[in-house]
């Protein structure tokens, strides 16, 4: 069920969430099946040749998956969506669909580690080269596009520096050069940012984060034109096998029904936490897109409907201070990932970026005391109290 006039919250609840036509169950069942049976070889033949719609095999898609995809496509404002077993499966399939040997990609230096590795370690083996640059520098971006460049890949806000890239400006540049713009929209979700409306060609997601929202699943999604999703992704989907399970589809679908409410709460809580940290004597640097002090505040206002739930900050002092801050927390959990209902903290220098040489880390803005906080939907007072008691001790 889709009514184009519906607003975001209504689409989130109803699109792809029709009652079961066979039983009237208000929540449609999880189709936990690997394969499908046909009335005759004639019917099977029509389905396999594409003459008639039908299900082929669990690696292609399942009914539960189609429901999820309808919901995500509606929320992102895209023609179609393909769901995957993880964000990385979604990103890998997208890049595989777009690239051939000899091609070149421009990718921001600050992207999810797995994405960086995909270009630096996997596609590089197949003679696909990548330039890692600061894509928010439009002149640099312009000069980095080569005749064999196929697409520009960005994440905005980026992780963990929260740098913003102007999607509209970047999309226009890509159009001029006849190349595609791929945007990882995991951090904002379509509730706060819709890159396709700003001119991007393809949006990718780790649904593990805010979309699922409860820290209980791994999933990914790609949104784009019907042509790209149905034809372009067909081979990477069926040959690479990054399929999402029906049960995970059910969980993501359920998570999305409350996405708007959760994002509002993540946003207002993060704002309160940022205000608390803003003038704290033990904080060296605070980065939150909702603060007037944020370097790209004007762009934030232009392109995003909110600021999200992620805050990065540096403590006065070095590595030990960063570690002590994390270790002293009582309610906020020390864990990678983000976007869960519960607040999560991570210390990049001892966790996600530990293997990077010190020089590289510094170059990417990952200082020793940098903390990344994913503010949950608990009561803001309790989050702040936990942070305050930990800061007190260091
Ligand atoms: C987590 C994450 C990914 C990878 O997604 P998985 O679901 O963990 O495979 C990609 N991009 C961003 C921005 C992420 O945060």
PDB file of N, CA, C and O in Angstrom, residues 289-325:
ATOM      1  N   UNK A 289      27.037  18.470  14.397  1.00  0.00           N
ATOM      2  CA  UNK A 289      26.509  19.329  13.325  1.00  0.00           C
ATOM      3  C   UNK A 289      25.417  20.293  13.780  1.00  0.00           C
ATOM      4  O   UNK A 289      25.108  21.260  13.072  1.00  0.00           O
ATOM      5  N   UNK A 290      24.828  20.060  14.946  1.00  0.00           N
ATOM      6  CA  UNK A 290      23.754  20.930  15.427  1.00  0.00           C
ATOM      7  C   UNK A 290      24.243  22.175  16.148  1.00  0.00           C
ATOM      8  O   UNK A 290      23.438  23.037  16.502  1.00  0.00           O
ATOM      9  N   UNK A 291      25.537  22.274  16.369  1.00  0.00           N
ATOM     10  CA  UNK A 291      26.077  23.437  17.084  1.00  0.00           C
ATOM     11  C   UNK A 291      26.459  24.543  16.110  1.00  0.00           C
ATOM     12  O   UNK A 291      26.999  24.269  15.037  1.00  0.00           O
ATOM     13  N   UNK A 292      26.205  25.774  16.532  1.00  0.00           N
ATOM     14  CA  UNK A 292      26.560  26.928  15.687  1.00  0.00           C
ATOM     15  C   UNK A 292      28.066  26.943  15.440  1.00  0.00           C
ATOM     16  O   UNK A 292      28.540  27.485  14.442  1.00  0.00           O
ATOM     17  N   UNK A 293      28.829  26.347  16.341  1.00  0.00           N
ATOM     18  CA  UNK A 293      30.289  26.320  16.199  1.00  0.00           C
ATOM     19  C   UNK A 293      30.755  25.304  15.143  1.00  0.00           C
ATOM     20  O   UNK A 293      31.926  25.278  14.776  1.00  0.00           O
ATOM     21  N   UNK A 294      29.828  24.461  14.667  1.00  0.00           N
ATOM     22  CA  UNK A 294      30.209  23.455  13.667  1.00  0.00           C
ATOM     23  C   UNK A 294      30.662  24.167  12.396  1.00  0.00           C
ATOM     24  O   UNK A 294      29.950  25.042  11.889  1.00  0.00           O
ATOM     25  N   UNK A 295      31.850  23.818  11.852  1.00  0.00           N
ATOM     26  CA  UNK A 295      32.429  24.590  10.735  1.00  0.00           C
ATOM     27  C   UNK A 295      31.526  24.683   9.500  1.00  0.00           C
ATOM     28  O   UNK A 295      31.612  25.651   8.762  1.00  0.00           O
ATOM     29  N   UNK A 296      30.693  23.669   9.272  1.00  0.00           N
ATOM     30  CA  UNK A 296      29.849  23.709   8.063  1.00  0.00           C
ATOM     31  C   UNK A 296      28.367  23.864   8.428  1.00  0.00           C
ATOM     32  O   UNK A 296      27.490  23.300   7.771  1.00  0.00           O
ATOM     33  N   UNK A 297      28.114  24.644   9.460  1.00  0.00           N
ATOM     34  CA  UNK A 297      26.753  24.775   9.988  1.00  0.00           C
ATOM     35  C   UNK A 297      25.740  25.225   8.926  1.00  0.00           C
ATOM     36  O   UNK A 297      24.614  24.733   8.870  1.00  0.00           O
ATOM     37  N   UNK A 298      26.149  26.140   8.045  1.00  0.00           N
ATOM     38  CA  UNK A 298      25.238  26.648   6.999  1.00  0.00           C
ATOM     39  C   UNK A 298      24.818  25.528   6.052  1.00  0.00           C
ATOM     40  O   UNK A 298      23.649  25.396   5.694  1.00  0.00           O
ATOM     41  N   UNK A 299      25.804  24.720   5.666  1.00  0.00           N
ATOM     42  CA  UNK A 299      25.535  23.599   4.762  1.00  0.00           C
ATOM     43  C   UNK A 299      24.625  22.571   5.438  1.00  0.00           C
ATOM     44  O   UNK A 299      23.714  22.007   4.814  1.00  0.00           O
ATOM     45  N   UNK A 300      24.859  22.345   6.718  1.00  0.00           N
ATOM     46  CA  UNK A 300      24.028  21.421   7.497  1.00  0.00           C
ATOM     47  C   UNK A 300      22.572  21.859   7.398  1.00  0.00           C
ATOM     48  O   UNK A 300      21.675  21.064   7.106  1.00  0.00           O
ATOM     49  N   UNK A 301      22.337  23.150   7.615  1.00  0.00           N
ATOM     50  CA  UNK A 301      20.975  23.706   7.599  1.00  0.00           C
ATOM     51  C   UNK A 301      20.333  23.521   6.228  1.00  0.00           C
ATOM     52  O   UNK A 301      19.136  23.311   6.116  1.00  0.00           O
ATOM     53  N   UNK A 302      21.161  23.622   5.192  1.00  0.00           N
ATOM     54  CA  UNK A 302      20.657  23.569   3.821  1.00  0.00           C
ATOM     55  C   UNK A 302      20.274  22.141   3.419  1.00  0.00           C
ATOM     56  O   UNK A 302      19.285  21.920   2.744  1.00  0.00           O
ATOM     57  N   UNK A 303      21.082  21.180   3.851  1.00  0.00           N
ATOM     58  CA  UNK A 303      20.946  19.846   3.264  1.00  0.00           C
ATOM     59  C   UNK A 303      20.335  18.802   4.196  1.00  0.00           C
ATOM     60  O   UNK A 303      19.855  17.776   3.736  1.00  0.00           O
ATOM     61  N   UNK A 304      20.344  19.059   5.500  1.00  0.00           N
ATOM     62  CA  UNK A 304      19.850  18.056   6.446  1.00  0.00           C
ATOM     63  C   UNK A 304      18.642  18.579   7.216  1.00  0.00           C
ATOM     64  O   UNK A 304      18.578  19.749   7.561  1.00  0.00           O
ATOM     65  N   UNK A 305      17.711  17.667   7.506  1.00  0.00           N
ATOM     66  CA  UNK A 305      16.522  18.049   8.268  1.00  0.00           C
ATOM     67  C   UNK A 305      16.741  17.940   9.768  1.00  0.00           C
ATOM     68  O   UNK A 305      15.848  18.249  10.560  1.00  0.00           O
ATOM     69  N   UNK A 306      17.905  17.469  10.171  1.00  0.00           N
ATOM     70  CA  UNK A 306      18.239  17.320  11.586  1.00  0.00           C
ATOM     71  C   UNK A 306      19.727  17.059  11.678  1.00  0.00           C
ATOM     72  O   UNK A 306      20.426  17.127  10.665  1.00  0.00           O
ATOM     73  N   UNK A 307      20.204  16.760  12.874  1.00  0.00           N
ATOM     74  CA  UNK A 307      21.654  16.656  13.057  1.00  0.00           C
ATOM     75  C   UNK A 307      22.123  15.249  13.408  1.00  0.00           C
ATOM     76  O   UNK A 307      23.309  14.971  13.452  1.00  0.00           O
ATOM     77  N   UNK A 308      21.164  14.375  13.709  1.00  0.00           N
ATOM     78  CA  UNK A 308      21.518  12.999  14.017  1.00  0.00           C
ATOM     79  C   UNK A 308      21.948  12.794  15.450  1.00  0.00           C
ATOM     80  O   UNK A 308      21.882  13.712  16.277  1.00  0.00           O
ATOM     81  N   UNK A 309      22.423  11.589  15.738  1.00  0.00           N
ATOM     82  CA  UNK A 309      22.716  11.217  17.120  1.00  0.00           C
ATOM     83  C   UNK A 309      24.187  11.011  17.411  1.00  0.00           C
ATOM     84  O   UNK A 309      24.537  10.474  18.462  1.00  0.00           O
ATOM     85  N   UNK A 310      25.063  11.402  16.473  1.00  0.00           N
ATOM     86  CA  UNK A 310      26.488  11.144  16.685  1.00  0.00           C
ATOM     87  C   UNK A 310      27.247  12.394  17.077  1.00  0.00           C
ATOM     88  O   UNK A 310      27.094  13.444  16.461  1.00  0.00           O
ATOM     89  N   UNK A 311      28.049  12.231  18.104  1.00  0.00           N
ATOM     90  CA  UNK A 311      28.875  13.338  18.594  1.00  0.00           C
ATOM     91  C   UNK A 311      30.314  12.838  18.663  1.00  0.00           C
ATOM     92  O   UNK A 311      30.560  11.718  19.121  1.00  0.00           O
ATOM     93  N   UNK A 312      31.246  13.648  18.201  1.00  0.00           N
ATOM     94  CA  UNK A 312      32.665  13.326  18.383  1.00  0.00           C
ATOM     95  C   UNK A 312      33.283  14.397  19.265  1.00  0.00           C
ATOM     96  O   UNK A 312      32.955  15.575  19.114  1.00  0.00           O
ATOM     97  N   UNK A 313      34.143  13.981  20.172  1.00  0.00           N
ATOM     98  CA  UNK A 313      34.842  14.998  20.977  1.00  0.00           C
ATOM     99  C   UNK A 313      36.213  14.508  21.408  1.00  0.00           C
ATOM    100  O   UNK A 313      36.479  13.310  21.470  1.00  0.00           O
ATOM    101  N   UNK A 314      37.060  15.487  21.660  1.00  0.00           N
ATOM    102  CA  UNK A 314      38.406  15.204  22.144  1.00  0.00           C
ATOM    103  C   UNK A 314      38.506  15.682  23.569  1.00  0.00           C
ATOM    104  O   UNK A 314      38.039  16.769  23.897  1.00  0.00           O
ATOM    105  N   UNK A 315      39.161  14.859  24.387  1.00  0.00           N
ATOM    106  CA  UNK A 315      39.385  15.245  25.779  1.00  0.00           C
ATOM    107  C   UNK A 315      40.749  15.905  25.889  1.00  0.00           C
ATOM    108  O   UNK A 315      41.641  15.635  25.080  1.00  0.00           O
ATOM    109  N   UNK A 316      40.897  16.766  26.882  1.00  0.00           N
ATOM    110  CA  UNK A 316      42.233  17.309  27.149  1.00  0.00           C
ATOM    111  C   UNK A 316      43.074  16.163  27.672  1.00  0.00           C
ATOM    112  O   UNK A 316      42.611  15.384  28.501  1.00  0.00           O
ATOM    113  N   UNK A 317      44.311  16.031  27.178  1.00  0.00           N
ATOM    114  CA  UNK A 317      45.137  14.889  27.577  1.00  0.00           C
ATOM    115  C   UNK A 317      45.154  13.873  26.461  1.00  0.00           C
ATOM    116  O   UNK A 317      44.511  14.078  25.430  1.00  0.00           O
ATOM    117  N   UNK A 318      45.892  12.781  26.641  1.00  0.00           N
ATOM    118  CA  UNK A 318      46.110  11.843  25.546  1.00  0.00           C
ATOM    119  C   UNK A 318      45.292  10.569  25.610  1.00  0.00           C
ATOM    120  O   UNK A 318      44.147  10.559  26.069  1.00  0.00           O
ATOM    121  N   UNK A 319      45.924   9.518  25.121  1.00  0.00           N
ATOM    122  CA  UNK A 319      45.292   8.199  24.981  1.00  0.00           C
ATOM    123  C   UNK A 319      44.657   7.701  26.278  1.00  0.00           C
ATOM    124  O   UNK A 319      43.525   7.213  26.279  1.00  0.00           O
ATOM    125  N   UNK A 320      45.397   7.866  27.384  1.00  0.00           N
ATOM    126  CA  UNK A 320      44.912   7.333  28.664  1.00  0.00           C
ATOM    127  C   UNK A 320      43.603   7.999  29.074  1.00  0.00           C
ATOM    128  O   UNK A 320      42.729   7.362  29.646  1.00  0.00           O
ATOM    129  N   UNK A 321      43.501   9.304  28.785  1.00  0.00           N
ATOM    130  CA  UNK A 321      42.284  10.031  29.163  1.00  0.00           C
ATOM    131  C   UNK A 321      41.087   9.484  28.372  1.00  0.00           C
ATOM    132  O   UNK A 321      40.012   9.286  28.923  1.00  0.00           O
ATOM    133  N   UNK A 322      41.322   9.261  27.088  1.00  0.00           N
ATOM    134  CA  UNK A 322      40.252   8.718  26.238  1.00  0.00           C
ATOM    135  C   UNK A 322      39.811   7.358  26.728  1.00  0.00           C
ATOM    136  O   UNK A 322      38.608   7.071  26.809  1.00  0.00           O
ATOM    137  N   UNK A 323      40.786   6.522  27.064  1.00  0.00           N
ATOM    138  CA  UNK A 323      40.469   5.174  27.553  1.00  0.00           C
ATOM    139  C   UNK A 323      39.744   5.242  28.891  1.00  0.00           C
ATOM    140  O   UNK A 323      38.754   4.552  29.111  1.00  0.00           O
ATOM    141  N   UNK A 324      40.257   6.096  29.785  1.00  0.00           N
ATOM    142  CA  UNK A 324      39.655   6.204  31.119  1.00  0.00           C
ATOM    143  C   UNK A 324      38.213   6.684  31.020  1.00  0.00           C
ATOM    144  O   UNK A 324      37.327   6.165  31.702  1.00  0.00           O
ATOM    145  N   UNK A 325      37.970   7.651  30.125  1.00  0.00           N
ATOM    146  CA  UNK A 325      36.601   8.151  29.978  1.00  0.00           C
ATOM    147  C   UNK A 325      35.653   7.005  29.616  1.00  0.00           C
ATOM    148  O   UNK A 325      34.582   6.852  30.211  1.00  0.00           O
TER     149      UNK A 325
END
